[in-house]
Amino acid sequence: MDLIRVFTRFPDDEACVEHLERVRWGDTPTCPHCQSTNVGRRNDERRIARWNCRTCRASFSVLSGTIFHKTRIPLPKWFLAISLTLNAKKSPSSHQLARDLDMNQKSAWRMAMQIRAAMVHERELMSGIVEADEAFFGRKPRNRNRHGDDDEPKAPRGRGTRNVPVDGVMDPSGHVAAQPSARVTGRDLHAFIECLVGKDASVLMTDQWPACRRAGRTMPHAVVDHAARYVDGFIQVNSIEGFWALAKRFWMGSHNHCSHQHPAAYIVESCFKLNARNHDSPFGAFVRDAVAVA
Ligand SMILES: [Zn+2]
């Protein structure tokens, strides 16, 4: 949703709460503590409407348990920040958000990190032909054009640098999932793939990288040898390499100085944006996920 529509549709907290209540509960307000629907709206003048549960006696609002819980920031600013984040090809920095929304940078940074945290959600296991790969995020190598003469060793790349290793998988529909890896080992990659890819209906495609061999032990595994060719019949990892290229531009674009501190958040944002590219309303999907808590 574009900024003008967000600004017009959600001018105050009341309009935002009404929207969130409709998305979260539909016609049936539900206590988030005991799931009872025997609830009643409190009759007091609060910024955010509160409800009482007649079953467990707790009070709650539509924000309980969500990223907006106990926020002091007006909800229209949250909605604008979500729209600015989703619409930007590269992620807006907290300084940019602070300027756009007239707030201090620390609050803008916290808000942006919570927005990124809400971009993670459970999904069914991937199936079909799944590409898996690893990439290193961070500074580009210095003296990139050095070719490894006797006096000047070749500039290190990937492993051997302080760049952040990231594991990723992509299914045939183009849905991608990625996360930073603590260690560059077959064990870590295998664990990551097992969480995301169904063993039964899958062929795993990787390059000849040794860490992938372990992942290939539990499911059919096809390897493309990049030293020989980049596509070997149907075996290729070009789609996920396209994602790495996008994600690296995104990573370097706005967060040059802080990218090493919170790599998971930025990777999650890249995945969400790529996965939402064919979505009618990424804003609607984001808000639905953000309030879809038990
Ligand atoms: Zn209750």
mmCIF file of C-alpha atoms and ligand atoms in Angstrom:
data_model
loop_
_atom_site.group_PDB
_atom_site.id
_atom_site.type_symbol
_atom_site.label_atom_id
_atom_site.label_comp_id
_atom_site.label_asym_id
_atom_site.label_seq_id
_atom_site.Cartn_x
_atom_site.Cartn_y
_atom_site.Cartn_z
ATOM 1 C CA MET A 1 0.000 0.000 0.000
ATOM 2 C CA ASP A 2 1.414 3.390 -0.944
ATOM 3 C CA LEU A 3 2.183 6.017 1.672
ATOM 4 C CA ILE A 4 -0.693 8.319 0.714
ATOM 5 C CA ARG A 5 -3.254 5.529 1.111
ATOM 6 C CA VAL A 6 -1.772 4.478 4.451
ATOM 7 C CA PHE A 7 -1.783 8.099 5.600
ATOM 8 C CA THR A 8 -5.408 8.611 4.509
ATOM 9 C CA ARG A 9 -6.818 5.283 5.734
ATOM 10 C CA PHE A 10 -5.063 5.271 9.091
ATOM 11 C CA PRO A 11 -4.985 8.875 10.340
ATOM 12 C CA ASP A 12 -5.166 8.025 14.070
ATOM 13 C CA ASP A 13 -4.769 5.212 16.628
ATOM 14 C CA GLU A 14 -8.503 4.506 16.508
ATOM 15 C CA ALA A 15 -8.479 3.725 12.771
ATOM 16 C CA CYS A 16 -5.376 1.503 13.188
ATOM 17 C CA VAL A 17 -6.894 -0.395 16.150
ATOM 18 C CA GLU A 18 -10.136 -0.916 14.241
ATOM 19 C CA HIS A 19 -8.170 -2.367 11.306
ATOM 20 C CA LEU A 20 -6.019 -4.599 13.540
ATOM 21 C CA GLU A 21 -9.098 -5.877 15.413
ATOM 22 C CA ARG A 22 -10.796 -6.776 12.135
ATOM 23 C CA VAL A 23 -7.661 -8.542 10.824
ATOM 24 C CA ARG A 24 -6.880 -10.375 14.077
ATOM 25 C CA TRP A 25 -10.349 -11.296 15.311
ATOM 26 C CA GLY A 26 -12.837 -10.751 12.484
ATOM 27 C CA ASP A 27 -16.256 -10.516 14.181
ATOM 28 C CA THR A 28 -15.209 -12.463 17.266
ATOM 29 C CA PRO A 29 -12.885 -10.704 19.729
ATOM 30 C CA THR A 30 -10.908 -13.397 21.546
ATOM 31 C CA CYS A 31 -8.918 -13.319 24.785
ATOM 32 C CA PRO A 32 -5.231 -13.932 23.888
ATOM 33 C CA HIS A 33 -4.630 -15.495 27.328
ATOM 34 C CA CYS A 34 -7.311 -18.237 27.411
ATOM 35 C CA GLN A 35 -8.859 -18.026 23.890
ATOM 36 C CA SER A 36 -12.290 -17.315 25.430
ATOM 37 C CA THR A 37 -14.730 -15.298 23.353
ATOM 38 C CA ASN A 38 -16.707 -14.289 26.464
ATOM 39 C CA VAL A 39 -15.189 -10.791 26.481
ATOM 40 C CA GLY A 40 -16.435 -7.213 26.700
ATOM 41 C CA ARG A 41 -14.985 -3.885 25.624
ATOM 42 C CA ARG A 42 -14.019 -1.576 28.469
ATOM 43 C CA ASN A 43 -15.827 1.675 28.622
ATOM 44 C CA ASP A 44 -12.908 3.992 29.310
ATOM 45 C CA GLU A 45 -11.217 6.635 27.194
ATOM 46 C CA ARG A 46 -7.881 5.076 26.316
ATOM 47 C CA ARG A 47 -5.665 5.598 23.324
ATOM 48 C CA ILE A 48 -5.882 1.871 22.587
ATOM 49 C CA ALA A 49 -9.262 0.214 23.323
ATOM 50 C CA ARG A 50 -9.011 -2.470 26.032
ATOM 51 C CA TRP A 51 -11.130 -5.543 26.581
ATOM 52 C CA ASN A 52 -11.934 -7.615 29.695
ATOM 53 C CA CYS A 53 -12.100 -11.389 29.619
ATOM 54 C CA ARG A 54 -14.989 -12.725 31.721
ATOM 55 C CA THR A 55 -13.424 -16.205 31.820
ATOM 56 C CA CYS A 56 -9.861 -15.553 33.034
ATOM 57 C CA ARG A 57 -10.456 -11.974 34.262
ATOM 58 C CA ALA A 58 -7.446 -10.669 32.322
ATOM 59 C CA SER A 59 -7.585 -7.452 30.358
ATOM 60 C CA PHE A 60 -6.079 -7.124 26.907
ATOM 61 C CA SER A 61 -6.041 -5.098 23.713
ATOM 62 C CA VAL A 62 -5.649 -6.099 20.088
ATOM 63 C CA LEU A 63 -1.941 -5.247 20.435
ATOM 64 C CA SER A 64 -1.302 -7.852 23.189
ATOM 65 C CA GLY A 65 1.451 -10.269 22.151
ATOM 66 C CA THR A 66 2.202 -8.471 18.876
ATOM 67 C CA ILE A 67 5.107 -6.247 17.823
ATOM 68 C CA PHE A 68 2.923 -3.247 18.773
ATOM 69 C CA HIS A 69 2.487 -4.440 22.384
ATOM 70 C CA LYS A 70 2.937 -1.614 24.933
ATOM 71 C CA THR A 71 4.234 0.763 22.292
ATOM 72 C CA ARG A 72 4.284 4.460 23.019
ATOM 73 C CA ILE A 73 4.752 5.305 19.381
ATOM 74 C CA PRO A 74 1.450 6.307 17.715
ATOM 75 C CA LEU A 75 0.156 3.442 15.557
ATOM 76 C CA PRO A 76 -0.090 5.612 12.396
ATOM 77 C CA LYS A 77 3.719 6.011 12.605
ATOM 78 C CA TRP A 78 4.086 2.231 12.834
ATOM 79 C CA PHE A 79 1.884 1.789 9.784
ATOM 80 C CA LEU A 80 3.861 4.399 7.847
ATOM 81 C CA ALA A 81 7.150 2.765 8.911
ATOM 82 C CA ILE A 82 5.870 -0.630 7.685
ATOM 83 C CA SER A 83 4.849 0.904 4.371
ATOM 84 C CA LEU A 84 8.185 2.754 3.983
ATOM 85 C CA THR A 85 10.095 -0.457 4.766
ATOM 86 C CA LEU A 86 8.067 -2.664 2.422
ATOM 87 C CA ASN A 87 8.033 -0.178 -0.454
ATOM 88 C CA ALA A 88 11.761 0.576 -0.357
ATOM 89 C CA LYS A 89 13.852 -1.541 -2.691
ATOM 90 C CA LYS A 90 16.679 -1.200 -0.214
ATOM 91 C CA SER A 91 15.840 -1.057 3.452
ATOM 92 C CA PRO A 92 15.502 2.489 4.837
ATOM 93 C CA SER A 93 18.058 3.225 7.567
ATOM 94 C CA SER A 94 16.860 4.139 11.058
ATOM 95 C CA HIS A 95 18.196 7.679 10.452
ATOM 96 C CA GLN A 96 16.026 7.931 7.338
ATOM 97 C CA LEU A 97 12.944 6.575 9.166
ATOM 98 C CA ALA A 98 13.569 8.993 12.050
ATOM 99 C CA ARG A 99 13.656 11.942 9.648
ATOM 100 C CA ASP A 100 10.598 10.782 7.687
ATOM 101 C CA LEU A 101 8.495 10.090 10.776
ATOM 102 C CA ASP A 102 9.745 12.892 13.027
ATOM 103 C CA MET A 103 11.024 10.670 15.832
ATOM 104 C CA ASN A 104 14.376 9.950 17.451
ATOM 105 C CA GLN A 105 16.784 7.553 15.771
ATOM 106 C CA LYS A 106 16.907 4.992 18.608
ATOM 107 C CA SER A 107 13.121 4.590 18.620
ATOM 108 C CA ALA A 108 13.136 4.347 14.821
ATOM 109 C CA TRP A 109 15.867 1.676 14.993
ATOM 110 C CA ARG A 110 13.947 -0.379 17.585
ATOM 111 C CA MET A 111 10.759 -0.079 15.553
ATOM 112 C CA ALA A 112 12.552 -1.150 12.341
ATOM 113 C CA MET A 113 14.077 -4.196 14.090
ATOM 114 C CA GLN A 114 10.656 -5.248 15.403
ATOM 115 C CA ILE A 115 9.203 -4.872 11.925
ATOM 116 C CA ARG A 116 11.960 -7.149 10.594
ATOM 117 C CA ALA A 117 11.348 -9.651 13.412
ATOM 118 C CA ALA A 118 7.690 -9.886 12.329
ATOM 119 C CA MET A 119 8.787 -10.857 8.820
ATOM 120 C CA VAL A 120 9.575 -14.398 10.005
ATOM 121 C CA HIS A 121 6.690 -16.818 9.936
ATOM 122 C CA GLU A 122 6.178 -20.552 9.849
ATOM 123 C CA ARG A 123 5.600 -22.093 6.481
ATOM 124 C CA GLU A 124 5.051 -25.595 5.200
ATOM 125 C CA LEU A 125 8.129 -27.594 4.196
ATOM 126 C CA MET A 126 9.553 -26.931 0.743
ATOM 127 C CA SER A 127 9.221 -29.672 -1.851
ATOM 128 C CA GLY A 128 10.142 -30.409 -5.444
ATOM 129 C CA ILE A 129 13.518 -29.392 -6.816
ATOM 130 C CA VAL A 130 15.117 -27.219 -4.145
ATOM 131 C CA GLU A 131 18.323 -25.233 -4.618
ATOM 132 C CA ALA A 132 20.646 -24.826 -1.633
ATOM 133 C CA ASP A 133 23.701 -22.603 -1.508
ATOM 134 C CA GLU A 134 25.925 -20.592 0.766
ATOM 135 C CA ALA A 135 27.107 -17.004 0.383
ATOM 136 C CA PHE A 136 29.314 -14.620 2.341
ATOM 137 C CA PHE A 137 27.997 -11.172 3.208
ATOM 138 C CA GLY A 138 30.101 -8.212 4.182
ATOM 139 C CA ARG A 139 32.870 -6.081 2.808
ATOM 140 C CA LYS A 140 34.073 -6.645 -0.702
ATOM 141 C CA PRO A 141 37.666 -7.917 -0.856
ATOM 142 C CA ARG A 142 40.326 -5.227 -0.996
ATOM 143 C CA ASN A 143 42.563 -5.180 -4.051
ATOM 144 C CA ARG A 144 40.017 -7.251 -5.901
ATOM 145 C CA ASN A 145 42.008 -7.153 -9.090
ATOM 146 C CA ARG A 146 45.044 -8.809 -7.583
ATOM 147 C CA HIS A 147 45.510 -12.159 -9.253
ATOM 148 C CA GLY A 148 47.906 -13.878 -6.870
ATOM 149 C CA ASP A 149 51.451 -13.146 -8.018
ATOM 150 C CA ASP A 150 54.359 -14.388 -5.897
ATOM 151 C CA ASP A 151 54.802 -11.088 -4.055
ATOM 152 C CA GLU A 152 51.136 -10.316 -3.680
ATOM 153 C CA PRO A 153 48.916 -13.161 -2.517
ATOM 154 C CA LYS A 154 45.405 -13.274 -3.917
ATOM 155 C CA ALA A 155 42.864 -11.237 -1.912
ATOM 156 C CA PRO A 156 40.836 -13.620 0.300
ATOM 157 C CA ARG A 157 37.159 -14.180 -0.457
ATOM 158 C CA GLY A 158 34.371 -16.016 1.341
ATOM 159 C CA ARG A 159 35.846 -18.390 3.900
ATOM 160 C CA GLY A 160 38.983 -16.906 5.425
ATOM 161 C CA THR A 161 37.469 -13.420 5.687
ATOM 162 C CA ARG A 162 35.400 -11.944 8.490
ATOM 163 C CA ASN A 163 32.334 -11.843 6.251
ATOM 164 C CA VAL A 164 29.133 -13.447 7.498
ATOM 165 C CA PRO A 165 28.310 -16.897 6.061
ATOM 166 C CA VAL A 166 24.633 -17.279 5.098
ATOM 167 C CA ASP A 167 22.852 -20.533 4.185
ATOM 168 C CA GLY A 168 19.879 -20.391 1.829
ATOM 169 C CA VAL A 169 17.323 -22.597 0.081
ATOM 170 C CA MET A 170 14.878 -21.783 -2.718
ATOM 171 C CA ASP A 171 11.953 -23.908 -3.920
ATOM 172 C CA PRO A 172 10.643 -24.195 -7.506
ATOM 173 C CA SER A 173 8.068 -21.425 -6.939
ATOM 174 C CA GLY A 174 10.917 -19.027 -6.100
ATOM 175 C CA HIS A 175 10.176 -18.944 -2.361
ATOM 176 C CA VAL A 176 13.441 -18.380 -0.519
ATOM 177 C CA ALA A 177 14.589 -18.850 3.084
ATOM 178 C CA ALA A 178 18.013 -17.881 4.373
ATOM 179 C CA GLN A 179 19.813 -17.390 7.651
ATOM 180 C CA PRO A 180 23.314 -16.557 8.857
ATOM 181 C CA SER A 181 25.314 -19.588 9.880
ATOM 182 C CA ALA A 182 27.525 -19.595 12.984
ATOM 183 C CA ARG A 183 30.010 -21.989 11.397
ATOM 184 C CA VAL A 184 30.578 -22.995 7.827
ATOM 185 C CA THR A 185 30.046 -26.705 8.273
ATOM 186 C CA GLY A 186 28.071 -29.462 6.627
ATOM 187 C CA ARG A 187 26.378 -30.168 9.962
ATOM 188 C CA ASP A 188 24.941 -26.632 10.233
ATOM 189 C CA LEU A 189 23.809 -26.605 6.618
ATOM 190 C CA HIS A 190 22.218 -30.028 7.010
ATOM 191 C CA ALA A 191 20.279 -28.895 10.110
ATOM 192 C CA PHE A 192 19.112 -25.760 8.288
ATOM 193 C CA ILE A 193 17.951 -27.718 5.232
ATOM 194 C CA GLU A 194 16.189 -30.365 7.354
ATOM 195 C CA CYS A 195 14.070 -27.658 9.051
ATOM 196 C CA LEU A 196 12.877 -26.244 5.727
ATOM 197 C CA VAL A 197 12.843 -28.969 3.111
ATOM 198 C CA GLY A 198 10.601 -32.063 3.160
ATOM 199 C CA LYS A 199 12.679 -35.208 2.663
ATOM 200 C CA ASP A 200 10.084 -37.172 0.707
ATOM 201 C CA ALA A 201 9.338 -35.155 -2.407
ATOM 202 C CA SER A 202 12.598 -33.294 -2.904
ATOM 203 C CA VAL A 203 15.702 -33.223 -4.999
ATOM 204 C CA LEU A 204 18.360 -31.029 -3.493
ATOM 205 C CA MET A 205 20.565 -29.160 -5.974
ATOM 206 C CA THR A 206 23.844 -27.643 -4.835
ATOM 207 C CA ASP A 207 27.205 -26.724 -6.248
ATOM 208 C CA GLN A 208 30.194 -28.946 -5.531
ATOM 209 C CA TRP A 209 30.849 -27.268 -2.195
ATOM 210 C CA PRO A 210 31.954 -30.060 0.253
ATOM 211 C CA ALA A 211 29.635 -28.953 3.104
ATOM 212 C CA CYS A 212 26.649 -29.898 0.900
ATOM 213 C CA ARG A 213 27.627 -33.566 0.802
ATOM 214 C CA ARG A 214 26.213 -34.220 4.250
ATOM 215 C CA ALA A 215 22.877 -32.619 3.291
ATOM 216 C CA GLY A 216 22.745 -34.936 0.308
ATOM 217 C CA ARG A 217 22.851 -38.040 2.535
ATOM 218 C CA THR A 218 19.185 -37.880 3.523
ATOM 219 C CA MET A 219 17.556 -36.826 0.243
ATOM 220 C CA PRO A 220 18.206 -37.164 -3.490
ATOM 221 C CA HIS A 221 21.058 -34.814 -4.276
ATOM 222 C CA ALA A 222 22.270 -33.377 -7.589
ATOM 223 C CA VAL A 223 25.512 -31.438 -7.892
ATOM 224 C CA VAL A 224 26.530 -28.915 -10.535
ATOM 225 C CA ASP A 225 30.274 -28.517 -10.932
ATOM 226 C CA HIS A 226 30.846 -24.795 -11.410
ATOM 227 C CA ALA A 227 34.406 -25.430 -12.534
ATOM 228 C CA ALA A 228 32.973 -27.169 -15.615
ATOM 229 C CA ARG A 229 29.618 -25.463 -16.275
ATOM 230 C CA TYR A 230 26.899 -23.449 -14.556
ATOM 231 C CA VAL A 231 23.907 -25.451 -15.816
ATOM 232 C CA ASP A 232 24.054 -29.233 -16.135
ATOM 233 C CA GLY A 233 20.730 -30.387 -17.604
ATOM 234 C CA PHE A 234 18.116 -29.409 -15.030
ATOM 235 C CA ILE A 235 20.782 -29.144 -12.326
ATOM 236 C CA GLN A 236 21.633 -25.541 -11.511
ATOM 237 C CA VAL A 237 21.723 -23.141 -8.571
ATOM 238 C CA ASN A 238 21.324 -19.977 -10.620
ATOM 239 C CA SER A 239 18.017 -18.939 -9.025
ATOM 240 C CA ILE A 240 19.378 -18.778 -5.505
ATOM 241 C CA GLU A 241 22.525 -17.083 -6.796
ATOM 242 C CA GLY A 242 20.231 -14.417 -8.265
ATOM 243 C CA PHE A 243 18.787 -13.978 -4.772
ATOM 244 C CA TRP A 244 22.288 -13.608 -3.274
ATOM 245 C CA ALA A 245 23.051 -10.846 -5.779
ATOM 246 C CA LEU A 246 19.857 -8.959 -4.839
ATOM 247 C CA ALA A 247 20.356 -9.499 -1.116
ATOM 248 C CA LYS A 248 23.968 -8.300 -1.260
ATOM 249 C CA ARG A 249 22.987 -5.095 -3.024
ATOM 250 C CA PHE A 250 20.286 -4.639 -0.414
ATOM 251 C CA TRP A 251 22.791 -5.337 2.405
ATOM 252 C CA MET A 252 25.396 -2.913 1.116
ATOM 253 C CA GLY A 253 22.856 -0.282 0.129
ATOM 254 C CA SER A 254 21.701 1.173 3.406
ATOM 255 C CA HIS A 255 23.576 -0.397 6.250
ATOM 256 C CA ASN A 256 27.246 -0.104 5.479
ATOM 257 C CA HIS A 257 28.316 0.608 9.004
ATOM 258 C CA CYS A 258 26.013 -1.691 11.002
ATOM 259 C CA SER A 259 25.539 -4.668 8.755
ATOM 260 C CA HIS A 260 27.741 -6.998 10.816
ATOM 261 C CA GLN A 261 25.775 -6.501 14.026
ATOM 262 C CA HIS A 262 22.363 -7.874 13.090
ATOM 263 C CA PRO A 263 22.823 -9.962 9.973
ATOM 264 C CA ALA A 264 19.783 -12.184 10.635
ATOM 265 C CA ALA A 265 17.390 -9.216 10.605
ATOM 266 C CA TYR A 266 18.632 -7.946 7.245
ATOM 267 C CA ILE A 267 18.625 -11.409 5.679
ATOM 268 C CA VAL A 268 15.052 -11.953 6.883
ATOM 269 C CA GLU A 269 14.012 -8.644 5.317
ATOM 270 C CA SER A 270 15.617 -9.601 1.976
ATOM 271 C CA CYS A 271 13.771 -12.942 2.012
ATOM 272 C CA PHE A 272 10.434 -11.309 2.883
ATOM 273 C CA LYS A 273 10.753 -8.768 0.088
ATOM 274 C CA LEU A 274 11.686 -11.361 -2.504
ATOM 275 C CA ASN A 275 8.877 -13.683 -1.386
ATOM 276 C CA ALA A 276 6.343 -10.822 -1.389
ATOM 277 C CA ARG A 277 7.240 -9.617 -4.886
ATOM 278 C CA ASN A 278 4.248 -11.318 -6.512
ATOM 279 C CA HIS A 279 1.903 -10.569 -3.646
ATOM 280 C CA ASP A 280 -1.096 -8.275 -4.282
ATOM 281 C CA SER A 281 -0.617 -6.470 -0.994
ATOM 282 C CA PRO A 282 2.625 -7.002 0.934
ATOM 283 C CA PHE A 283 1.331 -4.456 3.476
ATOM 284 C CA GLY A 284 -1.853 -6.500 4.071
ATOM 285 C CA ALA A 285 0.152 -9.746 4.288
ATOM 286 C CA PHE A 286 2.614 -8.181 6.726
ATOM 287 C CA VAL A 287 -0.129 -6.855 9.043
ATOM 288 C CA ARG A 288 -1.942 -10.226 8.932
ATOM 289 C CA ASP A 289 1.264 -12.060 9.943
ATOM 290 C CA ALA A 290 2.130 -9.439 12.569
ATOM 291 C CA VAL A 291 -1.117 -9.980 14.494
ATOM 292 C CA ALA A 292 -1.387 -13.723 13.814
ATOM 293 C CA VAL A 293 -0.137 -14.716 17.270
ATOM 294 C CA ALA A 294 -1.638 -17.353 19.494
HETATM 295 ZN ZN ZN B 1 -9.180 -14.944 29.042
#
